[in-house]
């Protein structure tokens, strides 16, 4: 039995990333495999020394932005290649 590993695409909400998602979604369909969308948020230090809450709020905003980018990319993938496992 063949193992079909998913195609992985990094997304950041940019147009080039969404173009990559469209290509990858069609490629996943051709290869009969799934598509995995990922976004990364790096470690952050507090914005204002001595006030870790500000850094926490900023990190949470970045995580939310990354989650929104993945959600938007998933919609693009499903439109580009209906039926592909995203």
PDB file of N, CA and C in Angstrom:
ATOM      1  N   UNK A   1       0.831  -1.163   0.000  1.00  0.00           N
ATOM      2  CA  UNK A   1       0.000   0.000   0.000  1.00  0.00           C
ATOM      3  C   UNK A   1       0.890   1.244   0.000  1.00  0.00           C
ATOM      4  N   UNK A   2       0.579   2.158  -0.873  1.00  0.00           N
ATOM      5  CA  UNK A   2       1.356   3.392  -0.965  1.00  0.00           C
ATOM      6  C   UNK A   2       0.987   4.335   0.178  1.00  0.00           C
ATOM      7  N   UNK A   3       1.984   5.037   0.659  1.00  0.00           N
ATOM      8  CA  UNK A   3       1.754   6.033   1.705  1.00  0.00           C
ATOM      9  C   UNK A   3       1.701   7.400   1.038  1.00  0.00           C
ATOM     10  N   UNK A   4       0.640   8.112   1.280  1.00  0.00           N
ATOM     11  CA  UNK A   4       0.479   9.442   0.693  1.00  0.00           C
ATOM     12  C   UNK A   4       0.619  10.483   1.795  1.00  0.00           C
ATOM     13  N   UNK A   5       1.796  11.062   1.882  1.00  0.00           N
ATOM     14  CA  UNK A   5       1.987  12.110   2.879  1.00  0.00           C
ATOM     15  C   UNK A   5       1.373  13.405   2.360  1.00  0.00           C
ATOM     16  N   UNK A   6       0.811  14.206   3.239  1.00  0.00           N
ATOM     17  CA  UNK A   6       0.169  15.437   2.784  1.00  0.00           C
ATOM     18  C   UNK A   6       1.192  16.446   2.272  1.00  0.00           C
ATOM     19  N   UNK A   7       0.720  17.309   1.415  1.00  0.00           N
ATOM     20  CA  UNK A   7       1.519  18.440   0.958  1.00  0.00           C
ATOM     21  C   UNK A   7       1.382  19.529   2.022  1.00  0.00           C
ATOM     22  N   UNK A   8       2.487  20.124   2.410  1.00  0.00           N
ATOM     23  CA  UNK A   8       2.491  21.136   3.472  1.00  0.00           C
ATOM     24  C   UNK A   8       2.803  22.500   2.859  1.00  0.00           C
ATOM     25  N   UNK A   9       1.991  23.494   3.217  1.00  0.00           N
ATOM     26  CA  UNK A   9       2.185  24.854   2.711  1.00  0.00           C
ATOM     27  C   UNK A   9       2.166  25.829   3.886  1.00  0.00           C
ATOM     28  N   UNK A  10       3.172  26.682   3.942  1.00  0.00           N
ATOM     29  CA  UNK A  10       3.190  27.746   4.935  1.00  0.00           C
ATOM     30  C   UNK A  10       2.403  28.938   4.419  1.00  0.00           C
ATOM     31  N   UNK A  11       1.577  29.514   5.286  1.00  0.00           N
ATOM     32  CA  UNK A  11       0.757  30.658   4.883  1.00  0.00           C
ATOM     33  C   UNK A  11       0.971  31.826   5.840  1.00  0.00           C
ATOM     34  N   UNK A  12       0.817  33.027   5.287  1.00  0.00           N
ATOM     35  CA  UNK A  12       0.967  34.232   6.107  1.00  0.00           C
ATOM     36  C   UNK A  12      -0.062  35.298   5.739  1.00  0.00           C
ATOM     37  N   UNK A  13      -1.039  34.918   4.920  1.00  0.00           N
ATOM     38  CA  UNK A  13      -2.069  35.865   4.515  1.00  0.00           C
ATOM     39  C   UNK A  13      -1.730  36.658   3.271  1.00  0.00           C
ATOM     40  N   UNK A  14      -0.522  36.508   2.754  1.00  0.00           N
ATOM     41  CA  UNK A  14      -0.118  37.270   1.570  1.00  0.00           C
ATOM     42  C   UNK A  14      -0.650  36.622   0.293  1.00  0.00           C
ATOM     43  N   UNK A  15      -0.694  37.409  -0.772  1.00  0.00           N
ATOM     44  CA  UNK A  15      -1.140  36.892  -2.065  1.00  0.00           C
ATOM     45  C   UNK A  15      -0.227  35.772  -2.574  1.00  0.00           C
ATOM     46  N   UNK A  16       1.102  35.909  -2.490  1.00  0.00           N
ATOM     47  CA  UNK A  16       1.957  34.796  -2.924  1.00  0.00           C
ATOM     48  C   UNK A  16       1.680  33.501  -2.146  1.00  0.00           C
ATOM     49  N   UNK A  17       1.388  33.617  -0.857  1.00  0.00           N
ATOM     50  CA  UNK A  17       1.073  32.420  -0.073  1.00  0.00           C
ATOM     51  C   UNK A  17      -0.228  31.795  -0.561  1.00  0.00           C
ATOM     52  N   UNK A  18      -1.224  32.608  -0.870  1.00  0.00           N
ATOM     53  CA  UNK A  18      -2.489  32.071  -1.373  1.00  0.00           C
ATOM     54  C   UNK A  18      -2.317  31.458  -2.756  1.00  0.00           C
ATOM     55  N   UNK A  19      -1.432  32.025  -3.576  1.00  0.00           N
ATOM     56  CA  UNK A  19      -1.116  31.402  -4.870  1.00  0.00           C
ATOM     57  C   UNK A  19      -0.504  30.022  -4.656  1.00  0.00           C
ATOM     58  N   UNK A  20       0.377  29.908  -3.667  1.00  0.00           N
ATOM     59  CA  UNK A  20       0.985  28.611  -3.347  1.00  0.00           C
ATOM     60  C   UNK A  20      -0.070  27.626  -2.862  1.00  0.00           C
ATOM     61  N   UNK A  21      -1.039  28.107  -2.101  1.00  0.00           N
ATOM     62  CA  UNK A  21      -2.126  27.246  -1.617  1.00  0.00           C
ATOM     63  C   UNK A  21      -2.940  26.718  -2.795  1.00  0.00           C
ATOM     64  N   UNK A  22      -3.252  27.575  -3.747  1.00  0.00           N
ATOM     65  CA  UNK A  22      -4.014  27.130  -4.931  1.00  0.00           C
ATOM     66  C   UNK A  22      -3.256  26.027  -5.666  1.00  0.00           C
ATOM     67  N   UNK A  23      -1.974  26.265  -5.898  1.00  0.00           N
ATOM     68  CA  UNK A  23      -1.168  25.257  -6.589  1.00  0.00           C
ATOM     69  C   UNK A  23      -1.136  23.964  -5.785  1.00  0.00           C
ATOM     70  N   UNK A  24      -0.875  24.065  -4.493  1.00  0.00           N
ATOM     71  CA  UNK A  24      -0.742  22.881  -3.644  1.00  0.00           C
ATOM     72  C   UNK A  24      -2.052  22.109  -3.545  1.00  0.00           C
ATOM     73  N   UNK A  25      -3.168  22.810  -3.510  1.00  0.00           N
ATOM     74  CA  UNK A  25      -4.467  22.128  -3.436  1.00  0.00           C
ATOM     75  C   UNK A  25      -4.710  21.305  -4.696  1.00  0.00           C
ATOM     76  N   UNK A  26      -4.411  21.890  -5.844  1.00  0.00           N
ATOM     77  CA  UNK A  26      -4.579  21.132  -7.101  1.00  0.00           C
ATOM     78  C   UNK A  26      -3.598  19.965  -7.156  1.00  0.00           C
ATOM     79  N   UNK A  27      -2.384  20.187  -6.691  1.00  0.00           N
ATOM     80  CA  UNK A  27      -1.376  19.122  -6.676  1.00  0.00           C
ATOM     81  C   UNK A  27      -1.795  17.995  -5.731  1.00  0.00           C
ATOM     82  N   UNK A  28      -2.364  18.342  -4.602  1.00  0.00           N
ATOM     83  CA  UNK A  28      -2.835  17.322  -3.654  1.00  0.00           C
ATOM     84  C   UNK A  28      -3.923  16.462  -4.288  1.00  0.00           C
ATOM     85  N   UNK A  29      -4.795  17.092  -5.060  1.00  0.00           N
ATOM     86  CA  UNK A  29      -5.834  16.335  -5.756  1.00  0.00           C
ATOM     87  C   UNK A  29      -5.206  15.379  -6.760  1.00  0.00           C
ATOM     88  N   UNK A  30      -4.254  15.867  -7.534  1.00  0.00           N
ATOM     89  CA  UNK A  30      -3.590  15.014  -8.531  1.00  0.00           C
ATOM     90  C   UNK A  30      -2.862  13.842  -7.886  1.00  0.00           C
ATOM     91  N   UNK A  31      -2.281  14.073  -6.718  1.00  0.00           N
ATOM     92  CA  UNK A  31      -1.519  13.023  -6.026  1.00  0.00           C
ATOM     93  C   UNK A  31      -2.382  12.188  -5.083  1.00  0.00           C
ATOM     94  N   UNK A  32      -3.655  12.518  -5.013  1.00  0.00           N
ATOM     95  CA  UNK A  32      -4.589  11.816  -4.129  1.00  0.00           C
ATOM     96  C   UNK A  32      -4.087  11.814  -2.682  1.00  0.00           C
ATOM     97  N   UNK A  33      -3.766  13.005  -2.216  1.00  0.00           N
ATOM     98  CA  UNK A  33      -3.283  13.158  -0.845  1.00  0.00           C
ATOM     99  C   UNK A  33      -3.918  14.391  -0.217  1.00  0.00           C
ATOM    100  N   UNK A  34      -3.631  14.631   1.023  1.00  0.00           N
ATOM    101  CA  UNK A  34      -4.192  15.777   1.720  1.00  0.00           C
ATOM    102  C   UNK A  34      -3.304  17.002   1.625  1.00  0.00           C
ATOM    103  N   UNK A  35      -3.816  18.075   2.172  1.00  0.00           N
ATOM    104  CA  UNK A  35      -3.102  19.346   2.193  1.00  0.00           C
ATOM    105  C   UNK A  35      -3.068  19.838   3.636  1.00  0.00           C
ATOM    106  N   UNK A  36      -1.897  20.179   4.114  1.00  0.00           N
ATOM    107  CA  UNK A  36      -1.746  20.711   5.473  1.00  0.00           C
ATOM    108  C   UNK A  36      -1.270  22.154   5.368  1.00  0.00           C
ATOM    109  N   UNK A  37      -2.005  23.045   5.998  1.00  0.00           N
ATOM    110  CA  UNK A  37      -1.672  24.468   6.009  1.00  0.00           C
ATOM    111  C   UNK A  37      -1.102  24.828   7.371  1.00  0.00           C
ATOM    112  N   UNK A  38       0.008  25.553   7.367  1.00  0.00           N
ATOM    113  CA  UNK A  38       0.651  25.927   8.626  1.00  0.00           C
ATOM    114  C   UNK A  38       1.025  27.405   8.612  1.00  0.00           C
ATOM    115  N   UNK A  39       1.005  27.984   9.790  1.00  0.00           N
ATOM    116  CA  UNK A  39       1.500  29.345   9.992  1.00  0.00           C
ATOM    117  C   UNK A  39       2.314  29.317  11.275  1.00  0.00           C
ATOM    118  N   UNK A  40       3.385  30.056  11.297  1.00  0.00           N
ATOM    119  CA  UNK A  40       4.270  30.046  12.465  1.00  0.00           C
ATOM    120  C   UNK A  40       4.275  31.411  13.140  1.00  0.00           C
ATOM    121  N   UNK A  41       4.374  31.368  14.449  1.00  0.00           N
ATOM    122  CA  UNK A  41       4.535  32.582  15.249  1.00  0.00           C
ATOM    123  C   UNK A  41       5.768  32.363  16.106  1.00  0.00           C
ATOM    124  N   UNK A  42       6.749  33.205  15.938  1.00  0.00           N
ATOM    125  CA  UNK A  42       7.994  33.049  16.675  1.00  0.00           C
ATOM    126  C   UNK A  42       7.879  33.525  18.109  1.00  0.00           C
ATOM    127  N   UNK A  43       8.866  33.188  18.910  1.00  0.00           N
ATOM    128  CA  UNK A  43       8.863  33.658  20.298  1.00  0.00           C
ATOM    129  C   UNK A  43       9.026  35.176  20.340  1.00  0.00           C
ATOM    130  N   UNK A  44       8.382  35.783  21.285  1.00  0.00           N
ATOM    131  CA  UNK A  44       8.415  37.240  21.408  1.00  0.00           C
ATOM    132  C   UNK A  44       8.892  37.631  22.793  1.00  0.00           C
ATOM    133  N   UNK A  45       9.543  38.751  22.859  1.00  0.00           N
ATOM    134  CA  UNK A  45       9.879  39.322  24.168  1.00  0.00           C
ATOM    135  C   UNK A  45       8.864  40.428  24.448  1.00  0.00           C
ATOM    136  N   UNK A  46       8.700  40.826  25.693  1.00  0.00           N
ATOM    137  CA  UNK A  46       7.751  41.902  25.997  1.00  0.00           C
ATOM    138  C   UNK A  46       8.089  43.161  25.201  1.00  0.00           C
ATOM    139  N   UNK A  47       7.063  43.863  24.786  1.00  0.00           N
ATOM    140  CA  UNK A  47       7.264  45.097  24.024  1.00  0.00           C
ATOM    141  C   UNK A  47       7.871  46.173  24.918  1.00  0.00           C
ATOM    142  N   UNK A  48       7.378  46.258  26.130  1.00  0.00           N
ATOM    143  CA  UNK A  48       7.861  47.255  27.079  1.00  0.00           C
ATOM    144  C   UNK A  48       8.494  46.511  28.250  1.00  0.00           C
ATOM    145  N   UNK A  49       9.785  46.659  28.447  1.00  0.00           N
ATOM    146  CA  UNK A  49      10.425  45.953  29.557  1.00  0.00           C
ATOM    147  C   UNK A  49       9.687  46.204  30.875  1.00  0.00           C
ATOM    148  N   UNK A  50       9.490  45.135  31.624  1.00  0.00           N
ATOM    149  CA  UNK A  50       8.821  45.258  32.910  1.00  0.00           C
ATOM    150  C   UNK A  50       7.316  45.077  32.849  1.00  0.00           C
ATOM    151  N   UNK A  51       6.735  44.998  31.652  1.00  0.00           N
ATOM    152  CA  UNK A  51       5.288  44.809  31.528  1.00  0.00           C
ATOM    153  C   UNK A  51       5.016  43.593  30.648  1.00  0.00           C
ATOM    154  N   UNK A  52       5.070  42.387  31.219  1.00  0.00           N
ATOM    155  CA  UNK A  52       4.892  41.177  30.420  1.00  0.00           C
ATOM    156  C   UNK A  52       3.498  41.051  29.822  1.00  0.00           C
ATOM    157  N   UNK A  53       2.499  41.745  30.379  1.00  0.00           N
ATOM    158  CA  UNK A  53       1.144  41.661  29.824  1.00  0.00           C
ATOM    159  C   UNK A  53       1.084  42.220  28.413  1.00  0.00           C
ATOM    160  N   UNK A  54       1.831  43.265  28.156  1.00  0.00           N
ATOM    161  CA  UNK A  54       1.834  43.847  26.817  1.00  0.00           C
ATOM    162  C   UNK A  54       2.355  42.825  25.825  1.00  0.00           C
ATOM    163  N   UNK A  55       3.434  42.136  26.185  1.00  0.00           N
ATOM    164  CA  UNK A  55       3.977  41.106  25.306  1.00  0.00           C
ATOM    165  C   UNK A  55       2.993  39.975  25.091  1.00  0.00           C
ATOM    166  N   UNK A  56       2.260  39.606  26.144  1.00  0.00           N
ATOM    167  CA  UNK A  56       1.274  38.536  26.038  1.00  0.00           C
ATOM    168  C   UNK A  56       0.152  38.933  25.088  1.00  0.00           C
ATOM    169  N   UNK A  57      -0.318  40.153  25.200  1.00  0.00           N
ATOM    170  CA  UNK A  57      -1.375  40.643  24.310  1.00  0.00           C
ATOM    171  C   UNK A  57      -0.882  40.631  22.869  1.00  0.00           C
ATOM    172  N   UNK A  58       0.329  41.071  22.654  1.00  0.00           N
ATOM    173  CA  UNK A  58       0.908  41.104  21.313  1.00  0.00           C
ATOM    174  C   UNK A  58       1.049  39.696  20.748  1.00  0.00           C
ATOM    175  N   UNK A  59       1.551  38.763  21.571  1.00  0.00           N
ATOM    176  CA  UNK A  59       1.695  37.373  21.112  1.00  0.00           C
ATOM    177  C   UNK A  59       0.338  36.785  20.745  1.00  0.00           C
ATOM    178  N   UNK A  60      -0.656  37.048  21.558  1.00  0.00           N
ATOM    179  CA  UNK A  60      -1.995  36.524  21.281  1.00  0.00           C
ATOM    180  C   UNK A  60      -2.545  37.110  19.979  1.00  0.00           C
ATOM    181  N   UNK A  61      -2.281  38.381  19.731  1.00  0.00           N
ATOM    182  CA  UNK A  61      -2.715  39.005  18.477  1.00  0.00           C
ATOM    183  C   UNK A  61      -2.027  38.350  17.286  1.00  0.00           C
ATOM    184  N   UNK A  62      -0.743  38.032  17.425  1.00  0.00           N
ATOM    185  CA  UNK A  62      -0.026  37.352  16.344  1.00  0.00           C
ATOM    186  C   UNK A  62      -0.581  35.955  16.108  1.00  0.00           C
ATOM    187  N   UNK A  63      -0.893  35.245  17.176  1.00  0.00           N
ATOM    188  CA  UNK A  63      -1.481  33.904  17.032  1.00  0.00           C
ATOM    189  C   UNK A  63      -2.832  33.981  16.325  1.00  0.00           C
ATOM    190  N   UNK A  64      -3.626  34.967  16.695  1.00  0.00           N
ATOM    191  CA  UNK A  64      -4.936  35.136  16.064  1.00  0.00           C
ATOM    192  C   UNK A  64      -4.783  35.463  14.579  1.00  0.00           C
ATOM    193  N   UNK A  65      -3.826  36.312  14.262  1.00  0.00           N
ATOM    194  CA  UNK A  65      -3.560  36.652  12.866  1.00  0.00           C
ATOM    195  C   UNK A  65      -3.138  35.410  12.082  1.00  0.00           C
ATOM    196  N   UNK A  66      -2.305  34.572  12.674  1.00  0.00           N
ATOM    197  CA  UNK A  66      -1.874  33.334  12.018  1.00  0.00           C
ATOM    198  C   UNK A  66      -3.054  32.391  11.818  1.00  0.00           C
ATOM    199  N   UNK A  67      -3.912  32.274  12.821  1.00  0.00           N
ATOM    200  CA  UNK A  67      -5.094  31.413  12.697  1.00  0.00           C
ATOM    201  C   UNK A  67      -6.020  31.924  11.599  1.00  0.00           C
ATOM    202  N   UNK A  68      -6.181  33.235  11.501  1.00  0.00           N
ATOM    203  CA  UNK A  68      -7.005  33.816  10.437  1.00  0.00           C
ATOM    204  C   UNK A  68      -6.412  33.529   9.064  1.00  0.00           C
ATOM    205  N   UNK A  69      -5.088  33.588   8.952  1.00  0.00           N
ATOM    206  CA  UNK A  69      -4.426  33.292   7.679  1.00  0.00           C
ATOM    207  C   UNK A  69      -4.670  31.845   7.273  1.00  0.00           C
ATOM    208  N   UNK A  70      -4.615  30.925   8.230  1.00  0.00           N
ATOM    209  CA  UNK A  70      -4.865  29.506   7.932  1.00  0.00           C
ATOM    210  C   UNK A  70      -6.322  29.307   7.521  1.00  0.00           C
ATOM    211  N   UNK A  71      -7.248  29.950   8.212  1.00  0.00           N
ATOM    212  CA  UNK A  71      -8.670  29.826   7.875  1.00  0.00           C
ATOM    213  C   UNK A  71      -8.945  30.338   6.464  1.00  0.00           C
ATOM    214  N   UNK A  72      -8.386  31.490   6.116  1.00  0.00           N
ATOM    215  CA  UNK A  72      -8.571  32.047   4.777  1.00  0.00           C
ATOM    216  C   UNK A  72      -7.941  31.150   3.721  1.00  0.00           C
ATOM    217  N   UNK A  73      -6.767  30.624   4.019  1.00  0.00           N
ATOM    218  CA  UNK A  73      -6.088  29.736   3.072  1.00  0.00           C
ATOM    219  C   UNK A  73      -6.882  28.452   2.866  1.00  0.00           C
ATOM    220  N   UNK A  74      -7.491  27.939   3.920  1.00  0.00           N
ATOM    221  CA  UNK A  74      -8.304  26.727   3.793  1.00  0.00           C
ATOM    222  C   UNK A  74      -9.489  26.969   2.865  1.00  0.00           C
ATOM    223  N   UNK A  75     -10.104  28.136   2.967  1.00  0.00           N
ATOM    224  CA  UNK A  75     -11.216  28.467   2.076  1.00  0.00           C
ATOM    225  C   UNK A  75     -10.751  28.527   0.627  1.00  0.00           C
ATOM    226  N   UNK A  76      -9.586  29.123   0.399  1.00  0.00           N
ATOM    227  CA  UNK A  76      -9.020  29.189  -0.954  1.00  0.00           C
ATOM    228  C   UNK A  76      -8.732  27.786  -1.475  1.00  0.00           C
ATOM    229  N   UNK A  77      -8.168  26.935  -0.636  1.00  0.00           N
ATOM    230  CA  UNK A  77      -7.843  25.565  -1.046  1.00  0.00           C
ATOM    231  C   UNK A  77      -9.102  24.795  -1.410  1.00  0.00           C
ATOM    232  N   UNK A  78     -10.139  24.928  -0.607  1.00  0.00           N
ATOM    233  CA  UNK A  78     -11.384  24.193  -0.872  1.00  0.00           C
ATOM    234  C   UNK A  78     -12.063  24.680  -2.143  1.00  0.00           C
ATOM    235  N   UNK A  79     -11.914  25.959  -2.458  1.00  0.00           N
ATOM    236  CA  UNK A  79     -12.468  26.493  -3.698  1.00  0.00           C
ATOM    237  C   UNK A  79     -11.646  26.032  -4.900  1.00  0.00           C
ATOM    238  N   UNK A  80     -10.331  25.994  -4.742  1.00  0.00           N
ATOM    239  CA  UNK A  80      -9.435  25.620  -5.839  1.00  0.00           C
ATOM    240  C   UNK A  80      -9.500  24.143  -6.174  1.00  0.00           C
ATOM    241  N   UNK A  81      -9.717  23.317  -5.160  1.00  0.00           N
ATOM    242  CA  UNK A  81      -9.719  21.865  -5.364  1.00  0.00           C
ATOM    243  C   UNK A  81     -10.770  21.234  -4.449  1.00  0.00           C
ATOM    244  N   UNK A  82     -12.046  21.375  -4.828  1.00  0.00           N
ATOM    245  CA  UNK A  82     -13.103  20.803  -3.993  1.00  0.00           C
ATOM    246  C   UNK A  82     -12.863  19.313  -3.750  1.00  0.00           C
ATOM    247  N   UNK A  83     -13.109  18.891  -2.539  1.00  0.00           N
ATOM    248  CA  UNK A  83     -12.937  17.481  -2.205  1.00  0.00           C
ATOM    249  C   UNK A  83     -11.574  17.135  -1.653  1.00  0.00           C
ATOM    250  N   UNK A  84     -10.618  18.054  -1.763  1.00  0.00           N
ATOM    251  CA  UNK A  84      -9.297  17.798  -1.204  1.00  0.00           C
ATOM    252  C   UNK A  84      -9.375  17.881   0.311  1.00  0.00           C
ATOM    253  N   UNK A  85      -8.722  16.943   0.975  1.00  0.00           N
ATOM    254  CA  UNK A  85      -8.687  16.932   2.435  1.00  0.00           C
ATOM    255  C   UNK A  85      -7.745  18.026   2.918  1.00  0.00           C
ATOM    256  N   UNK A  86      -8.304  19.072   3.519  1.00  0.00           N
ATOM    257  CA  UNK A  86      -7.516  20.216   3.992  1.00  0.00           C
ATOM    258  C   UNK A  86      -7.517  20.214   5.502  1.00  0.00           C
TER     259      UNK A  86
END
